[in-house]
Amino acid sequence: MDIYHVIKRPLVTEKGTHQAQKSHDATNHLPARGGAFAFEVDKSATKAVIKQAVEKRYNVKVGSVRTSIRKGKRRRVRFKMGKTPDWKKAVVVLHADHHIDLF
């Protein structure tokens, strides 16, 4: 899988912006937290592939990767019920001296 097709888009949400701006020192009981960035990724991508793609694409050092598969929501389309597609979310925690300037 090509690293440019692993990451679909960054997730710019209120929670994601707060996690990205939170410093490593502010979370002294969990030293790995802080500096976390969320991305929508390909459903078949593993944590190792996501880590490699973020490191090469944004030139940063990744500390850890957390993933979750988000189920699609039910939506009404005219007279029928439909469903939005399932998607995979990855939260990437960077080392303390690295930052991505997207958020």
PDB file of C-alpha atoms in Angstrom:
ATOM      1  CA  MET A   1       0.000   0.000   0.000  1.00  0.00           C
ATOM      2  CA  ASP A   2       1.309   3.445  -0.934  1.00  0.00           C
ATOM      3  CA  ILE A   3       1.906   5.787   2.019  1.00  0.00           C
ATOM      4  CA  TYR A   4       0.032   8.579   0.247  1.00  0.00           C
ATOM      5  CA  HIS A   5      -3.124   6.434   0.142  1.00  0.00           C
ATOM      6  CA  VAL A   6      -2.975   5.333   3.793  1.00  0.00           C
ATOM      7  CA  ILE A   7      -3.880   8.734   5.244  1.00  0.00           C
ATOM      8  CA  LYS A   8      -7.101  10.011   3.703  1.00  0.00           C
ATOM      9  CA  ARG A   9      -7.480  13.291   5.594  1.00  0.00           C
ATOM     10  CA  PRO A  10      -6.743  14.920   8.943  1.00  0.00           C
ATOM     11  CA  LEU A  11      -9.714  15.186  11.290  1.00  0.00           C
ATOM     12  CA  VAL A  12     -10.056  18.800  12.372  1.00  0.00           C
ATOM     13  CA  THR A  13     -12.494  18.720  15.263  1.00  0.00           C
ATOM     14  CA  GLU A  14     -12.748  20.591  18.532  1.00  0.00           C
ATOM     15  CA  LYS A  15     -11.469  17.614  20.511  1.00  0.00           C
ATOM     16  CA  GLY A  16      -8.670  16.930  18.036  1.00  0.00           C
ATOM     17  CA  THR A  17      -7.510  20.547  18.116  1.00  0.00           C
ATOM     18  CA  HIS A  18      -7.454  20.464  21.917  1.00  0.00           C
ATOM     19  CA  GLN A  19      -5.410  17.237  21.950  1.00  0.00           C
ATOM     20  CA  ALA A  20      -2.959  18.628  19.405  1.00  0.00           C
ATOM     21  CA  GLN A  21      -2.337  21.794  21.433  1.00  0.00           C
ATOM     22  CA  LYS A  22      -2.087  20.042  24.787  1.00  0.00           C
ATOM     23  CA  SER A  23       1.514  19.906  25.960  1.00  0.00           C
ATOM     24  CA  HIS A  24       3.337  16.826  27.213  1.00  0.00           C
ATOM     25  CA  ASP A  25       4.109  18.551  30.528  1.00  0.00           C
ATOM     26  CA  ALA A  26       0.429  19.202  31.252  1.00  0.00           C
ATOM     27  CA  THR A  27      -0.256  15.469  31.414  1.00  0.00           C
ATOM     28  CA  ASN A  28       2.219  14.353  34.054  1.00  0.00           C
ATOM     29  CA  HIS A  29       0.261  11.253  35.111  1.00  0.00           C
ATOM     30  CA  LEU A  30       0.266   9.952  31.504  1.00  0.00           C
ATOM     31  CA  PRO A  31       3.574  10.965  29.912  1.00  0.00           C
ATOM     32  CA  ALA A  32       2.668   9.534  26.483  1.00  0.00           C
ATOM     33  CA  ARG A  33      -0.330  11.849  26.090  1.00  0.00           C
ATOM     34  CA  GLY A  34      -0.267  15.309  24.540  1.00  0.00           C
ATOM     35  CA  GLY A  35       0.566  16.271  20.988  1.00  0.00           C
ATOM     36  CA  ALA A  36      -1.993  13.844  19.553  1.00  0.00           C
ATOM     37  CA  PHE A  37      -3.296  14.263  16.003  1.00  0.00           C
ATOM     38  CA  ALA A  38      -6.298  12.456  14.483  1.00  0.00           C
ATOM     39  CA  PHE A  39      -6.535  11.186  10.906  1.00  0.00           C
ATOM     40  CA  GLU A  40      -9.001   9.259   8.803  1.00  0.00           C
ATOM     41  CA  VAL A  41      -7.069   6.315   7.389  1.00  0.00           C
ATOM     42  CA  ASP A  42      -7.650   3.379   5.060  1.00  0.00           C
ATOM     43  CA  LYS A  43      -9.600   0.560   6.740  1.00  0.00           C
ATOM     44  CA  SER A  44      -6.977  -2.052   5.891  1.00  0.00           C
ATOM     45  CA  ALA A  45      -4.027  -0.042   7.284  1.00  0.00           C
ATOM     46  CA  THR A  46      -2.235  -1.397  10.357  1.00  0.00           C
ATOM     47  CA  LYS A  47      -0.692   0.648  13.159  1.00  0.00           C
ATOM     48  CA  ALA A  48       2.826   0.060  11.796  1.00  0.00           C
ATOM     49  CA  VAL A  49       1.829   1.232   8.308  1.00  0.00           C
ATOM     50  CA  ILE A  50       0.075   4.320   9.731  1.00  0.00           C
ATOM     51  CA  LYS A  51       3.145   5.171  11.820  1.00  0.00           C
ATOM     52  CA  GLN A  52       5.431   4.855   8.795  1.00  0.00           C
ATOM     53  CA  ALA A  53       3.106   6.948   6.609  1.00  0.00           C
ATOM     54  CA  VAL A  54       2.848   9.799   9.131  1.00  0.00           C
ATOM     55  CA  GLU A  55       6.605   9.838   9.744  1.00  0.00           C
ATOM     56  CA  LYS A  56       7.422  10.022   6.035  1.00  0.00           C
ATOM     57  CA  ARG A  57       4.646  12.374   5.014  1.00  0.00           C
ATOM     58  CA  TYR A  58       5.024  14.970   7.795  1.00  0.00           C
ATOM     59  CA  ASN A  59       8.699  14.397   8.725  1.00  0.00           C
ATOM     60  CA  VAL A  60       8.006  13.817  12.438  1.00  0.00           C
ATOM     61  CA  LYS A  61       8.783  11.109  15.017  1.00  0.00           C
ATOM     62  CA  VAL A  62       5.704   9.099  16.077  1.00  0.00           C
ATOM     63  CA  GLY A  63       5.464   7.796  19.628  1.00  0.00           C
ATOM     64  CA  SER A  64       2.314   5.688  19.445  1.00  0.00           C
ATOM     65  CA  VAL A  65      -0.771   5.048  17.311  1.00  0.00           C
ATOM     66  CA  ARG A  66      -4.299   4.317  18.519  1.00  0.00           C
ATOM     67  CA  THR A  67      -6.919   3.114  16.033  1.00  0.00           C
ATOM     68  CA  SER A  68     -10.655   2.550  16.057  1.00  0.00           C
ATOM     69  CA  ILE A  69     -13.167   1.545  13.421  1.00  0.00           C
ATOM     70  CA  ARG A  70     -16.112   3.915  13.400  1.00  0.00           C
ATOM     71  CA  LYS A  71     -19.434   2.450  12.332  1.00  0.00           C
ATOM     72  CA  GLY A  72     -21.466   4.337   9.740  1.00  0.00           C
ATOM     73  CA  LYS A  73     -24.653   6.098  10.777  1.00  0.00           C
ATOM     74  CA  ARG A  74     -28.099   5.307   9.507  1.00  0.00           C
ATOM     75  CA  ARG A  75     -29.483   8.011   7.240  1.00  0.00           C
ATOM     76  CA  ARG A  76     -32.780   8.409   5.508  1.00  0.00           C
ATOM     77  CA  VAL A  77     -32.627   8.810   1.728  1.00  0.00           C
ATOM     78  CA  ARG A  78     -36.068   9.778   0.442  1.00  0.00           C
ATOM     79  CA  PHE A  79     -38.292   6.847   1.434  1.00  0.00           C
ATOM     80  CA  LYS A  80     -35.585   4.328   2.301  1.00  0.00           C
ATOM     81  CA  MET A  81     -33.090   4.004   5.102  1.00  0.00           C
ATOM     82  CA  GLY A  82     -29.457   4.050   4.051  1.00  0.00           C
ATOM     83  CA  LYS A  83     -26.139   3.888   5.862  1.00  0.00           C
ATOM     84  CA  THR A  84     -22.976   5.955   5.617  1.00  0.00           C
ATOM     85  CA  PRO A  85     -19.814   3.878   5.150  1.00  0.00           C
ATOM     86  CA  ASP A  86     -17.702   2.597   8.041  1.00  0.00           C
ATOM     87  CA  TRP A  87     -14.320   4.299   8.431  1.00  0.00           C
ATOM     88  CA  LYS A  88     -11.124   3.967  10.452  1.00  0.00           C
ATOM     89  CA  LYS A  89      -9.797   6.660  12.770  1.00  0.00           C
ATOM     90  CA  ALA A  90      -6.161   6.840  13.885  1.00  0.00           C
ATOM     91  CA  VAL A  91      -4.893   9.017  16.733  1.00  0.00           C
ATOM     92  CA  VAL A  92      -1.149   9.541  16.364  1.00  0.00           C
ATOM     93  CA  VAL A  93       0.851  10.693  19.406  1.00  0.00           C
ATOM     94  CA  LEU A  94       4.111  12.420  18.532  1.00  0.00           C
ATOM     95  CA  HIS A  95       7.292  12.700  20.558  1.00  0.00           C
ATOM     96  CA  ALA A  96       7.583  15.818  22.724  1.00  0.00           C
ATOM     97  CA  ASP A  97       9.877  17.766  20.378  1.00  0.00           C
ATOM     98  CA  HIS A  98       7.791  17.237  17.194  1.00  0.00           C
ATOM     99  CA  HIS A  99       4.646  18.988  15.921  1.00  0.00           C
ATOM    100  CA  ILE A 100       2.469  18.986  12.805  1.00  0.00           C
ATOM    101  CA  ASP A 101       1.457  22.477  11.664  1.00  0.00           C
ATOM    102  CA  LEU A 102      -1.885  21.445  10.146  1.00  0.00           C
ATOM    103  CA  PHE A 103      -4.027  22.142  13.193  1.00  0.00           C
TER     104      PHE A 103
END
